[in-house]
Tab-separated table of C-alpha atoms and ligand atoms in Angstrom:
chain	number	residue	atom	x	y	z
B	8	MET	CA	-2.886	21.685	-12.327
B	9	ILE	CA	-2.496	19.327	-15.241
B	10	LYS	CA	-4.734	19.994	-18.192
B	11	ILE	CA	-4.904	17.467	-20.984
B	12	THR	CA	-6.856	18.315	-24.102
B	13	HIS	CA	-7.807	16.090	-27.034
B	14	LEU	CA	-4.720	13.945	-26.806
B	15	THR	CA	-4.285	11.435	-29.620
B	16	LYS	CA	-1.436	9.017	-30.174
B	17	THR	CA	-1.168	6.429	-32.928
B	18	TYR	CA	1.473	3.715	-33.111
B	19	GLN	CA	2.326	1.840	-36.271
B	20	VAL	CA	2.204	-1.864	-35.533
B	21	ASN	CA	2.958	-4.115	-38.518
B	22	ASN	CA	2.155	-1.180	-40.785
B	23	GLN	CA	-1.284	-0.924	-39.225
B	24	PRO	CA	-2.195	2.194	-37.265
B	25	LEU	CA	-2.978	1.460	-33.622
B	26	LEU	CA	-4.835	4.160	-31.728
B	27	ALA	CA	-3.181	4.012	-28.298
B	28	LEU	CA	-4.755	7.281	-27.089
B	29	ASP	CA	-8.025	8.430	-28.585
B	30	ASN	CA	-9.036	12.018	-27.899
B	31	ILE	CA	-8.191	12.092	-24.206
B	32	SER	CA	-9.106	15.176	-22.201
B	33	MET	CA	-8.861	15.553	-18.443
B	34	LEU	CA	-8.117	17.925	-15.628
B	35	ILE	CA	-6.048	16.899	-12.647
B	36	GLU	CA	-6.198	19.045	-9.541
B	37	ASP	CA	-3.097	19.945	-7.577
B	38	LYS	CA	-2.333	17.654	-4.639
B	39	SER	CA	-4.952	15.111	-5.646
B	40	ILE	CA	-4.392	11.380	-6.074
B	41	THR	CA	-5.816	10.189	-9.367
B	42	GLY	CA	-6.072	6.595	-10.475
B	43	ILE	CA	-5.965	5.720	-14.143
B	44	ILE	CA	-7.338	2.238	-14.477
B	45	GLY	CA	-7.706	-0.032	-17.474
B	46	MET	CA	-6.924	-3.435	-18.864
B	47	SER	CA	-3.569	-4.364	-20.355
B	48	GLY	CA	-3.063	-2.422	-23.581
B	49	ALA	CA	-5.598	0.269	-22.657
B	50	GLY	CA	-2.989	2.978	-23.193
B	51	LYS	CA	-2.152	3.742	-19.553
B	52	SER	CA	1.633	3.685	-19.904
B	53	THR	CA	1.393	5.621	-23.163
B	54	LEU	CA	-0.552	8.343	-21.358
B	55	LEU	CA	2.122	8.540	-18.646
B	56	ARG	CA	4.837	8.698	-21.310
B	57	VAL	CA	3.096	11.642	-22.949
B	58	LEU	CA	2.722	13.362	-19.571
B	59	SER	CA	6.419	12.996	-18.841
B	60	GLY	CA	7.342	14.228	-22.304
B	61	LEU	CA	8.896	10.933	-23.357
B	62	VAL	CA	6.488	10.420	-26.225
B	63	SER	CA	5.007	13.221	-28.282
B	64	PRO	CA	1.346	12.877	-29.191
B	65	ASP	CA	-0.008	13.200	-32.731
B	66	SER	CA	-2.316	15.974	-31.626
B	67	GLY	CA	-3.713	17.565	-28.508
B	68	GLY	CA	-1.930	19.230	-25.656
B	69	VAL	CA	-0.679	18.873	-22.126
B	70	LEU	CA	-0.481	21.932	-19.902
B	71	ILE	CA	1.454	21.552	-16.678
B	72	ASP	CA	0.958	24.540	-14.383
B	73	GLY	CA	0.024	26.511	-17.476
B	74	MET	CA	3.050	25.461	-19.555
B	75	ALA	CA	2.540	23.489	-22.738
B	76	ILE	CA	4.999	20.599	-22.876
B	77	MET	CA	4.605	20.235	-26.628
B	78	ASP	CA	6.147	23.672	-27.222
B	79	MET	CA	9.252	22.952	-25.178
B	80	ASP	CA	12.696	22.441	-26.639
B	81	ALA	CA	14.996	19.717	-25.314
B	82	LYS	CA	16.471	21.948	-22.629
B	83	GLU	CA	13.141	23.233	-21.328
B	84	LEU	CA	11.847	19.681	-21.301
B	85	ARG	CA	14.819	18.546	-19.212
B	86	SER	CA	14.169	21.227	-16.630
B	87	LEU	CA	10.440	20.395	-16.578
B	88	ARG	CA	11.350	16.778	-15.941
B	89	LYS	CA	12.930	17.753	-12.662
B	90	ARG	CA	9.453	18.820	-11.556
B	91	ILE	CA	7.835	15.530	-12.564
B	92	GLY	CA	8.895	12.384	-10.758
B	93	VAL	CA	8.199	9.085	-12.446
B	94	VAL	CA	8.048	5.658	-10.845
B	95	PHE	CA	8.319	3.261	-13.752
B	96	GLN	CA	6.831	-0.151	-14.215
B	97	GLY	CA	9.436	-2.650	-12.935
B	98	TYR	CA	11.384	-0.182	-10.686
B	99	GLN	CA	14.121	0.535	-13.275
B	100	LEU	CA	16.906	0.960	-10.755
B	101	LEU	CA	20.579	1.175	-11.650
B	102	MET	CA	21.798	-2.284	-10.691
B	103	GLN	CA	25.456	-1.286	-10.381
B	104	LYS	CA	24.742	1.566	-7.974
B	105	ASN	CA	23.771	1.280	-4.328
B	106	VAL	CA	20.588	2.671	-2.751
B	107	PHE	CA	22.246	5.974	-1.895
B	108	LYS	CA	23.620	6.430	-5.426
B	109	ASN	CA	20.314	5.484	-7.031
B	110	ILE	CA	18.408	8.072	-5.030
B	111	ALA	CA	21.155	10.639	-5.548
B	112	PHE	CA	21.169	10.123	-9.310
B	113	PRO	CA	18.562	12.750	-10.340
B	114	LEU	CA	20.275	15.253	-8.025
B	115	GLU	CA	23.683	14.485	-9.462
B	116	ILE	CA	22.574	15.050	-13.025
B	117	ALA	CA	20.835	18.250	-11.947
B	118	GLY	CA	24.221	19.455	-10.682
B	119	TYR	CA	23.567	19.819	-6.940
B	120	ASP	CA	26.622	19.916	-4.696
B	121	LYS	CA	27.744	16.933	-2.655
B	122	GLU	CA	26.593	18.263	0.693
B	123	TYR	CA	23.094	19.066	-0.511
B	124	ILE	CA	22.836	15.642	-2.148
B	125	HIS	CA	23.993	13.946	1.032
B	126	ASN	CA	21.394	15.687	3.166
B	127	ARG	CA	18.571	15.315	0.683
B	128	VAL	CA	19.219	11.602	0.167
B	129	HIS	CA	19.145	11.034	3.916
B	130	GLN	CA	15.811	12.840	4.148
B	131	LEU	CA	14.463	10.681	1.344
B	132	VAL	CA	15.791	7.446	2.807
B	133	ASP	CA	13.970	8.356	6.032
B	134	LEU	CA	10.832	9.305	4.142
B	135	VAL	CA	10.574	5.927	2.439
B	136	GLY	CA	11.711	3.965	5.473
B	137	LEU	CA	15.007	2.616	4.164
B	138	SER	CA	17.388	3.949	6.799
B	139	GLY	CA	20.386	1.677	7.166
B	140	LYS	CA	20.056	0.298	3.632
B	141	GLU	CA	21.933	3.123	1.898
B	142	LEU	CA	24.913	0.988	0.934
B	143	GLN	CA	22.955	-2.043	-0.269
B	144	TYR	CA	22.725	-2.849	-3.960
B	145	PRO	CA	19.285	-3.298	-5.593
B	146	ALA	CA	19.884	-6.995	-6.301
B	147	LYS	CA	19.931	-7.617	-2.557
B	148	LEU	CA	16.613	-5.822	-1.918
B	149	SER	CA	13.064	-7.159	-1.843
B	150	GLY	CA	10.484	-5.928	-4.372
B	151	GLY	CA	8.927	-3.623	-1.791
B	152	GLN	CA	12.298	-2.139	-0.901
B	153	MET	CA	13.192	-1.624	-4.560
B	154	GLN	CA	9.908	0.183	-5.056
B	155	ARG	CA	10.741	2.412	-2.075
B	156	VAL	CA	14.061	3.281	-3.706
B	157	ALA	CA	12.256	4.056	-6.963
B	158	ILE	CA	9.800	6.312	-5.122
B	159	ALA	CA	12.571	8.089	-3.201
B	160	ARG	CA	14.468	8.624	-6.450
B	161	ALA	CA	11.376	10.007	-8.167
B	162	MET	CA	10.897	12.435	-5.259
B	163	ALA	CA	14.542	13.524	-5.138
B	164	THR	CA	14.210	16.822	-7.008
B	165	ASN	CA	11.104	17.836	-5.031
B	166	PRO	CA	8.709	17.384	-7.942
B	167	SER	CA	5.207	18.756	-7.790
B	168	ILE	CA	3.871	15.767	-9.733
B	169	LEU	CA	4.540	12.080	-9.128
B	170	LEU	CA	3.588	9.635	-11.868
B	171	CYS	CA	3.466	5.959	-10.911
B	172	ASP	CA	3.157	3.185	-13.480
B	173	GLU	CA	1.812	-0.029	-11.919
B	174	PRO	CA	3.622	0.668	-8.638
B	175	THR	CA	2.428	-2.530	-6.989
B	176	SER	CA	1.846	-5.001	-9.789
B	177	ALA	CA	4.835	-7.133	-8.784
B	178	LEU	CA	4.255	-6.968	-5.026
B	179	ASP	CA	2.370	-9.153	-2.550
B	180	SER	CA	-0.725	-7.793	-0.827
B	181	VAL	CA	0.958	-6.801	2.438
B	182	THR	CA	3.767	-4.965	0.635
B	183	THR	CA	1.195	-3.374	-1.680
B	184	LYS	CA	-0.592	-1.915	1.361
B	185	GLU	CA	2.685	-0.544	2.714
B	186	ILE	CA	3.567	1.104	-0.575
B	187	MET	CA	0.060	2.596	-0.829
B	188	LYS	CA	0.432	3.982	2.679
B	189	LEU	CA	3.759	5.501	1.706
B	190	LEU	CA	2.258	7.173	-1.364
B	191	VAL	CA	-0.537	8.726	0.732
B	192	GLU	CA	2.041	9.927	3.242
B	193	ILE	CA	4.117	11.490	0.468
B	194	ASN	CA	1.038	13.096	-1.028
B	195	GLN	CA	0.264	14.791	2.298
B	196	LYS	CA	3.759	15.555	3.590
B	197	GLU	CA	5.329	16.682	0.327
B	198	ASN	CA	2.228	18.244	-1.230
B	199	VAL	CA	2.646	16.381	-4.444
B	200	THR	CA	0.023	15.560	-7.073
B	201	ILE	CA	-0.005	11.812	-7.648
B	202	ILE	CA	-1.197	9.953	-10.701
B	203	ILE	CA	-1.246	6.185	-10.402
B	204	VAL	CA	-1.690	3.948	-13.389
B	205	THR	CA	-2.934	0.486	-12.495
B	206	HIS	CA	-5.161	-2.385	-13.409
B	207	GLU	CA	-5.923	-3.120	-9.754
B	208	VAL	CA	-9.248	-1.802	-8.518
B	209	GLY	CA	-8.209	-2.200	-4.868
B	210	ILE	CA	-5.444	0.386	-5.152
B	211	VAL	CA	-7.730	2.980	-6.666
B	212	ARG	CA	-10.368	2.288	-4.058
B	213	SER	CA	-7.968	2.538	-1.148
B	214	ILE	CA	-6.032	5.698	-1.946
B	215	CYS	CA	-7.338	7.600	-4.986
B	216	HIS	CA	-9.702	10.538	-4.892
B	217	HIS	CA	-10.450	10.498	-8.601
B	218	VAL	CA	-10.551	7.689	-11.090
B	219	ILE	CA	-10.300	7.658	-14.856
B	220	VAL	CA	-11.302	4.457	-16.610
B	221	LEU	CA	-9.401	3.892	-19.839
B	222	ASP	CA	-10.207	1.333	-22.496
B	223	GLU	CA	-8.648	0.994	-25.925
B	224	GLY	CA	-7.246	4.493	-25.653
B	225	LYS	CA	-10.549	6.136	-24.736
B	226	ILE	CA	-11.825	7.504	-21.442
B	227	GLU	CA	-14.899	5.441	-20.687
B	228	GLU	CA	-15.751	6.939	-17.360
B	229	GLU	CA	-14.320	9.336	-14.797
B	230	GLY	CA	-15.171	11.000	-11.541
B	231	LEU	CA	-14.821	10.648	-7.800
B	232	VAL	CA	-13.874	7.125	-6.796
B	233	SER	CA	-16.805	7.014	-4.378
B	234	ASN	CA	-19.255	7.756	-7.208
B	235	VAL	CA	-17.734	5.747	-10.017
B	236	PHE	CA	-17.150	2.616	-7.975
B	237	THR	CA	-20.547	2.541	-6.292
B	238	ASN	CA	-22.433	3.362	-9.427
B	239	PRO	CA	-20.384	2.331	-12.465
B	240	LYS	CA	-21.897	3.202	-15.819
B	241	ALA	CA	-19.469	1.917	-18.407
B	242	GLN	CA	-19.329	-1.772	-19.208
B	243	ILE	CA	-15.551	-1.817	-18.788
B	244	THR	CA	-15.791	-0.347	-15.277
B	245	LYS	CA	-18.223	-3.079	-14.301
B	246	LEU	CA	-15.894	-5.625	-15.817
B	247	LEU	CA	-12.894	-4.241	-13.919
B	248	LEU	CA	-14.860	-4.163	-10.669
B	249	GLY	CA	-15.779	-7.782	-11.370
B	250	LYS	CA	-16.940	-9.666	-8.342
B	251	GLU	CA	-16.485	-6.617	-6.181
B	252	TYR	CA	-19.290	-4.935	-8.029
Z	29	MET	CA	68.970	-23.941	-18.346
Z	30	ASN	CA	67.493	-23.494	-21.749
Z	31	PRO	CA	69.808	-21.285	-23.836
Z	32	TYR	CA	66.765	-19.712	-25.441
Z	33	ILE	CA	65.354	-18.456	-22.166
Z	34	ASN	CA	66.213	-14.802	-22.794
Z	35	LEU	CA	64.852	-15.035	-26.287
Z	36	LEU	CA	61.595	-16.488	-25.031
Z	37	LEU	CA	61.323	-13.938	-22.266
Z	38	GLU	CA	61.830	-11.135	-24.731
Z	39	GLY	CA	59.296	-12.640	-27.137
Z	40	THR	CA	56.736	-12.976	-24.376
Z	41	LEU	CA	57.183	-9.362	-23.332
Z	42	GLU	CA	56.925	-8.243	-26.957
Z	43	THR	CA	53.723	-10.202	-27.352
Z	44	ILE	CA	52.258	-8.772	-24.151
Z	45	LEU	CA	53.235	-5.288	-25.303
Z	46	MET	CA	51.657	-5.805	-28.736
Z	47	VAL	CA	48.420	-7.188	-27.313
Z	48	THR	CA	48.104	-4.587	-24.565
Z	49	LEU	CA	48.864	-1.588	-26.743
Z	50	SER	CA	46.635	-2.804	-29.576
Z	51	LEU	CA	43.857	-3.471	-27.075
Z	52	VAL	CA	44.108	0.084	-25.756
Z	53	ILE	CA	44.332	1.670	-29.210
Z	54	SER	CA	41.505	-0.453	-30.609
Z	55	ALA	CA	39.389	0.572	-27.608
Z	56	VAL	CA	40.131	4.240	-28.270
Z	57	LEU	CA	39.028	3.733	-31.890
Z	58	GLY	CA	36.214	1.235	-31.345
Z	59	VAL	CA	34.448	2.373	-28.178
Z	60	PRO	CA	33.168	5.678	-29.608
Z	61	VAL	CA	31.965	3.830	-32.708
Z	62	GLY	CA	30.165	1.293	-30.505
Z	63	VAL	CA	28.528	4.110	-28.570
Z	64	ILE	CA	27.423	5.872	-31.758
Z	65	LEU	CA	25.985	2.598	-33.071
Z	66	THR	CA	24.009	2.148	-29.841
Z	67	LEU	CA	22.701	5.705	-29.793
Z	68	THR	CA	21.641	5.721	-33.430
Z	69	LYS	CA	20.101	2.263	-33.571
Z	70	SER	CA	16.332	2.232	-33.895
Z	71	GLY	CA	14.946	2.765	-30.408
Z	72	GLY	CA	18.210	4.428	-29.279
Z	73	ILE	CA	18.254	7.862	-27.683
Z	74	ALA	CA	19.527	9.526	-30.881
Z	75	GLU	CA	17.935	7.257	-33.459
Z	76	ASN	CA	19.373	7.851	-36.922
Z	77	LYS	CA	18.991	5.194	-39.604
Z	78	ARG	CA	21.547	6.712	-41.974
Z	79	ILE	CA	24.377	6.940	-39.464
Z	80	TYR	CA	23.622	3.504	-38.023
Z	81	LYS	CA	23.516	1.837	-41.434
Z	82	GLY	CA	26.562	3.688	-42.764
Z	83	LEU	CA	28.726	3.053	-39.745
Z	84	GLY	CA	27.468	-0.516	-39.481
Z	85	TRP	CA	28.485	-1.103	-43.077
Z	86	VAL	CA	32.013	0.194	-42.501
Z	87	VAL	CA	32.356	-1.947	-39.378
Z	88	ASN	CA	31.156	-5.084	-41.129
Z	89	MET	CA	33.351	-4.475	-44.133
Z	90	MET	CA	36.448	-4.036	-41.992
Z	91	ARG	CA	35.615	-7.144	-40.021
Z	92	SER	CA	35.337	-9.226	-43.134
Z	93	ILE	CA	38.878	-8.488	-44.328
Z	94	PRO	CA	41.160	-11.331	-43.182
Z	95	PHE	CA	43.821	-10.046	-40.803
Z	96	ILE	CA	46.825	-11.081	-42.852
Z	97	ILE	CA	45.424	-9.254	-45.920
Z	98	LEU	CA	44.607	-6.175	-43.863
Z	99	MET	CA	48.176	-6.206	-42.593
Z	100	MET	CA	49.534	-6.186	-46.150
Z	101	LEU	CA	47.079	-3.526	-47.273
Z	102	LEU	CA	48.043	-1.302	-44.361
Z	103	ILE	CA	51.828	-1.467	-44.919
Z	104	PRO	CA	52.120	2.037	-46.437
Z	105	PHE	CA	49.846	3.496	-43.767
Z	106	THR	CA	51.726	1.700	-40.982
Z	107	ARG	CA	55.052	3.011	-42.334
Z	108	TRP	CA	53.642	6.500	-42.440
Z	109	ILE	CA	52.349	6.336	-38.858
Z	110	VAL	CA	55.175	4.570	-36.995
Z	111	GLY	CA	57.983	4.603	-39.561
Z	112	THR	CA	58.182	0.847	-39.978
Z	113	SER	CA	55.892	-1.953	-41.014
Z	114	ILE	CA	57.741	-4.774	-39.288
Z	115	GLY	CA	58.579	-5.761	-35.734
Z	116	THR	CA	56.549	-5.206	-32.621
Z	117	ILE	CA	55.802	-1.560	-33.329
Z	118	GLY	CA	54.902	-2.178	-36.954
Z	119	THR	CA	52.436	-4.859	-35.936
Z	120	ILE	CA	50.534	-2.750	-33.438
Z	121	VAL	CA	49.000	-0.600	-36.186
Z	122	PRO	CA	47.271	-3.378	-38.156
Z	123	LEU	CA	46.379	-5.201	-34.932
Z	124	SER	CA	44.623	-2.127	-33.524
Z	125	ILE	CA	42.821	-1.413	-36.761
Z	126	SER	CA	41.642	-4.969	-37.186
Z	127	ALA	CA	40.352	-5.151	-33.600
Z	128	ALA	CA	38.622	-1.750	-33.582
Z	129	PRO	CA	35.461	-2.818	-35.469
Z	130	PHE	CA	35.336	-5.913	-33.283
Z	131	VAL	CA	35.465	-3.689	-30.190
Z	132	ALA	CA	32.734	-1.494	-31.668
Z	133	ARG	CA	30.358	-4.444	-32.061
Z	134	ILE	CA	31.156	-5.794	-28.619
Z	135	VAL	CA	30.492	-2.400	-27.040
Z	136	GLU	CA	27.259	-2.136	-28.994
Z	137	THR	CA	26.140	-5.571	-27.800
Z	138	ALA	CA	27.062	-4.847	-24.175
Z	139	LEU	CA	25.234	-1.513	-24.195
Z	140	LEU	CA	22.169	-3.008	-25.817
Z	141	GLU	CA	21.893	-5.434	-22.908
Z	142	ILE	CA	20.860	-2.479	-20.756
Z	143	ASN	CA	17.085	-2.431	-20.376
Z	144	PRO	CA	15.645	0.275	-22.686
Z	145	GLN	CA	13.086	1.072	-20.004
Z	146	LEU	CA	15.924	1.902	-17.622
Z	147	ILE	CA	17.299	4.344	-20.190
Z	148	GLU	CA	13.821	5.784	-20.621
Z	149	SER	CA	13.522	6.300	-16.868
Z	150	ILE	CA	16.853	8.127	-16.853
Z	151	VAL	CA	15.739	10.321	-19.763
Z	152	ALA	CA	12.604	11.098	-17.757
Z	153	MET	CA	14.810	12.423	-14.947
Z	154	GLY	CA	16.156	15.039	-17.305
Z	155	ALA	CA	19.540	13.480	-18.076
Z	156	THR	CA	21.448	14.726	-21.120
Z	157	PRO	CA	22.659	12.167	-23.687
Z	158	PHE	CA	26.211	12.716	-22.458
Z	159	GLN	CA	25.189	12.005	-18.854
Z	160	ILE	CA	23.418	8.857	-19.994
Z	161	ILE	CA	26.538	7.616	-21.770
Z	162	LYS	CA	28.865	8.424	-18.907
Z	163	LYS	CA	26.770	7.637	-15.857
Z	164	VAL	CA	24.489	4.872	-17.095
Z	165	TYR	CA	25.983	3.090	-20.115
Z	166	PHE	CA	29.514	2.937	-18.773
Z	167	VAL	CA	28.410	1.994	-15.284
Z	168	GLU	CA	25.690	-0.565	-15.940
Z	169	ALA	CA	27.630	-2.259	-18.751
Z	170	ILE	CA	30.993	-2.525	-16.975
Z	171	PRO	CA	30.704	-6.204	-15.974
Z	172	SER	CA	29.578	-7.172	-19.446
Z	173	LEU	CA	32.396	-5.173	-21.039
Z	174	LEU	CA	34.949	-6.754	-18.715
Z	175	ARG	CA	33.703	-10.200	-19.637
Z	176	ASN	CA	34.224	-9.349	-23.295
Z	177	ILE	CA	37.753	-7.985	-23.028
Z	178	PRO	CA	39.322	-11.495	-23.030
Z	179	ILE	CA	37.542	-12.311	-26.291
Z	180	ILE	CA	39.285	-9.394	-27.975
Z	181	ALA	CA	42.586	-9.860	-26.141
Z	182	ILE	CA	42.750	-13.527	-27.077
Z	183	ALA	CA	41.898	-12.774	-30.700
Z	184	LEU	CA	44.682	-10.184	-30.668
Z	185	LEU	CA	47.055	-12.732	-29.191
Z	186	GLY	CA	46.245	-15.075	-32.054
Z	187	TYR	CA	46.657	-12.350	-34.658
Z	188	SER	CA	49.896	-11.164	-33.063
Z	189	ALA	CA	51.329	-14.680	-33.453
Z	190	MET	CA	50.175	-14.659	-37.065
Z	191	ALA	CA	51.789	-11.256	-37.568
Z	192	GLY	CA	54.930	-12.602	-35.918
Z	193	ALA	CA	55.121	-15.232	-38.597
Z	194	ALA	CA	55.028	-12.425	-41.158
Z	195	GLY	CA	57.872	-10.482	-39.639
Z	196	GLY	CA	56.089	-9.002	-36.700
Z	197	GLY	CA	58.144	-10.022	-33.670
Z	198	GLY	CA	56.931	-11.621	-30.475
Z	199	LEU	CA	56.239	-15.284	-29.765
Z	200	GLY	CA	54.891	-16.000	-33.250
Z	201	ASP	CA	58.165	-14.828	-34.740
Z	202	ILE	CA	60.136	-17.114	-32.405
Z	203	ALA	CA	57.902	-20.101	-33.045
Z	204	ILE	CA	58.334	-19.743	-36.800
Z	205	ARG	CA	61.973	-18.761	-36.926
Z	206	TYR	CA	63.409	-21.114	-34.344
Z	207	GLY	CA	60.681	-23.690	-33.954
Z	208	TYR	CA	59.602	-24.228	-37.524
Z	209	TYR	CA	62.490	-23.274	-39.807
Z	210	ASN	CA	65.169	-24.638	-37.450
Z	211	TYR	CA	63.201	-27.743	-36.515
Z	212	ASN	CA	63.494	-26.870	-32.850
Z	213	THR	CA	60.499	-28.720	-31.449
Z	214	GLN	CA	61.321	-27.756	-27.910
Z	215	ILE	CA	61.058	-24.031	-28.709
Z	216	MET	CA	57.837	-24.657	-30.584
Z	217	ILE	CA	56.301	-26.437	-27.609
Z	218	ILE	CA	57.472	-23.838	-25.127
Z	219	THR	CA	55.998	-20.981	-27.159
Z	220	ILE	CA	52.722	-22.855	-27.374
Z	221	ILE	CA	52.708	-23.405	-23.620
Z	222	ILE	CA	53.420	-19.717	-23.026
Z	223	LEU	CA	50.572	-18.758	-25.360
Z	224	ILE	CA	48.189	-21.117	-23.559
Z	225	ALA	CA	49.269	-19.691	-20.207
Z	226	LEU	CA	48.693	-16.138	-21.457
Z	227	VAL	CA	45.192	-17.018	-22.627
Z	228	GLU	CA	44.410	-18.609	-19.252
Z	229	ILE	CA	45.749	-15.622	-17.347
Z	230	ILE	CA	43.782	-13.116	-19.430
Z	231	GLN	CA	40.561	-15.107	-19.184
Z	232	THR	CA	40.819	-15.757	-15.446
Z	233	THR	CA	41.820	-12.217	-14.521
Z	234	PHE	CA	38.912	-10.640	-16.321
Z	235	ASN	CA	36.424	-13.226	-15.103
Z	236	ILE	CA	37.436	-12.532	-11.510
Z	237	LEU	CA	37.347	-8.790	-12.096
Z	238	ALA	CA	33.890	-8.912	-13.699
Z	239	LYS	CA	32.571	-11.062	-10.890
Z	240	LYS	CA	33.987	-8.774	-8.229
Z	241	LEU	CA	32.582	-5.636	-9.810
Z	242	ASP	CA	29.144	-6.942	-10.812
Z	243	LYS	CA	26.736	-5.822	-8.127
Z	244	ARG	CA	23.957	-7.982	-9.498
Z	245	LEU	CA	25.720	-11.076	-8.190
Y	321	ATP	N1	6.420	1.872	-28.743
Y	321	ATP	C1	5.296	1.269	-29.181
Y	321	ATP	N2	5.214	0.856	-30.476
Y	321	ATP	C2	4.098	0.255	-30.928
Y	321	ATP	N3	3.014	0.021	-30.190
Y	321	ATP	C3	3.012	0.402	-28.905
Y	321	ATP	C4	4.171	1.046	-28.337
Y	321	ATP	N4	3.904	1.300	-27.035
Y	321	ATP	C5	2.659	0.865	-26.816
Y	321	ATP	N5	2.123	0.323	-27.926
Y	321	ATP	C6	0.763	-0.237	-28.063
Y	321	ATP	O1	-0.155	0.721	-27.595
Y	321	ATP	C7	-1.161	0.121	-26.816
Y	321	ATP	C8	-1.195	0.719	-25.438
Y	321	ATP	O2	0.004	0.357	-24.757
Y	321	ATP	P1	0.303	0.772	-23.260
Y	321	ATP	O3	1.647	0.268	-22.934
Y	321	ATP	O4	0.033	2.211	-23.086
Y	321	ATP	O5	-0.780	-0.089	-22.463
Y	321	ATP	P2	-0.995	-0.259	-20.909
Y	321	ATP	O6	-2.383	0.168	-20.627
Y	321	ATP	O7	0.086	0.412	-20.170
Y	321	ATP	O8	-0.876	-1.835	-20.728
Y	321	ATP	P3	-0.204	-2.708	-19.562
Y	321	ATP	O9	-1.227	-2.792	-18.461
Y	321	ATP	O10	0.031	-4.033	-20.212
Y	321	ATP	O11	1.062	-2.052	-19.139
Y	321	ATP	C9	-0.870	-1.373	-26.808
Y	321	ATP	O12	-1.689	-1.990	-27.784
Y	321	ATP	C10	0.573	-1.452	-27.167
Y	321	ATP	O13	0.849	-2.639	-27.870
Y	322	MG	MG1	1.733	-0.270	-18.952
């Protein structure tokens, strides 16, 4: 379980404080798929950065399976990171390494032996449907394929949590559906808790159980997708649902 | 046959030796500095204003000293290190030292081309700073670094000719001694042609290499 309590993060922009996260608290159940939705600048990526320990908040805490990430030293944080997979906005693949090497990367730095890496990468390539593409370089792949590599890489160390930042924002609608299907499959097969950050209502509606609506760093509304989307209360939720609502 | 052919051959080899050795030594000195600059720059993985500013100042200061002056200033140091301040060997010391800050800046620029979000994603995987340097910086930046090697090599070639004129050996020495002081225009022209050919060879080789190794293309 992920427990977030009273998280606050301020950035200094042109010497002005900017409240990117404003007293955020939430609980995320194991093996659930949660959508965090909000407009550009709502603080979605910042929240994911705090969850993955990349950015430390001004105040508040994050407990992952009962462990507080704020209290961890650099070494503990590195080992925690092997239990959290992150799919970053814009894939962030290593352009000079092939598909196999990209997926193997987290395993290599974790110090697994060659044989284990070989077997695990082949499992992952199968899982994301990229068999036969192991020796291709990212520049030769389509957006959907690159996203599959990024997902496989994030899953390499068998994490219990998968964080996805705008996993489909650069993809067409057919590819988006395929990637969504893959995430659901991973959620069920690999028993992983998934948090998806997005500004697309359709994604949340199609695969998320829970939704958290973020605006200007604050949680405006949260709950089961079925409840929130059929009966939105906050103005921003209605705005995001737009015509659909 | 040109009676100077052996002389020219020897001068060319001396020049190649000077440039190659100085390139290697300046890389040994400059690459770590370039890496430290990248790591400590604001937004880097080991941000540190003091180190970045301090090191940056030293680099800039060294780069602003004209080569020929640096060569004179370094004479006692060069003598102490290699036992002589003239000839091919004596020239390698000032050449390496003058190119090192140049290498540092070029490494810094090449490493900064790497998307910071890529570095962030690697940090999020639990990579140590050392792993990031070895497995990300010096893999992703290879094509860019290769494309920059000719810039340094060609600058070194130019400086080595200048050093030659000041007693440093190599093609510059020949051009001055035989071409200029002895009014041997033929020698002068041949040395110039050899220098042009060397520049072309360096540039083309590294361009081909960078193209071959860049997996983005
Ligand atoms: N490193 C930073 N320094 C200063 N300000 C930042 C930094 N990172 C984010 N911000 C600011 O914090 C706010 C929230 O940014 P964040 O990236 O979390 O938004 P987002 O919801 O992910 O938006 P998008 O949908 O565009 O990705 C924005 O106003 C942004 O400009
Ligand atoms: Mg974002």
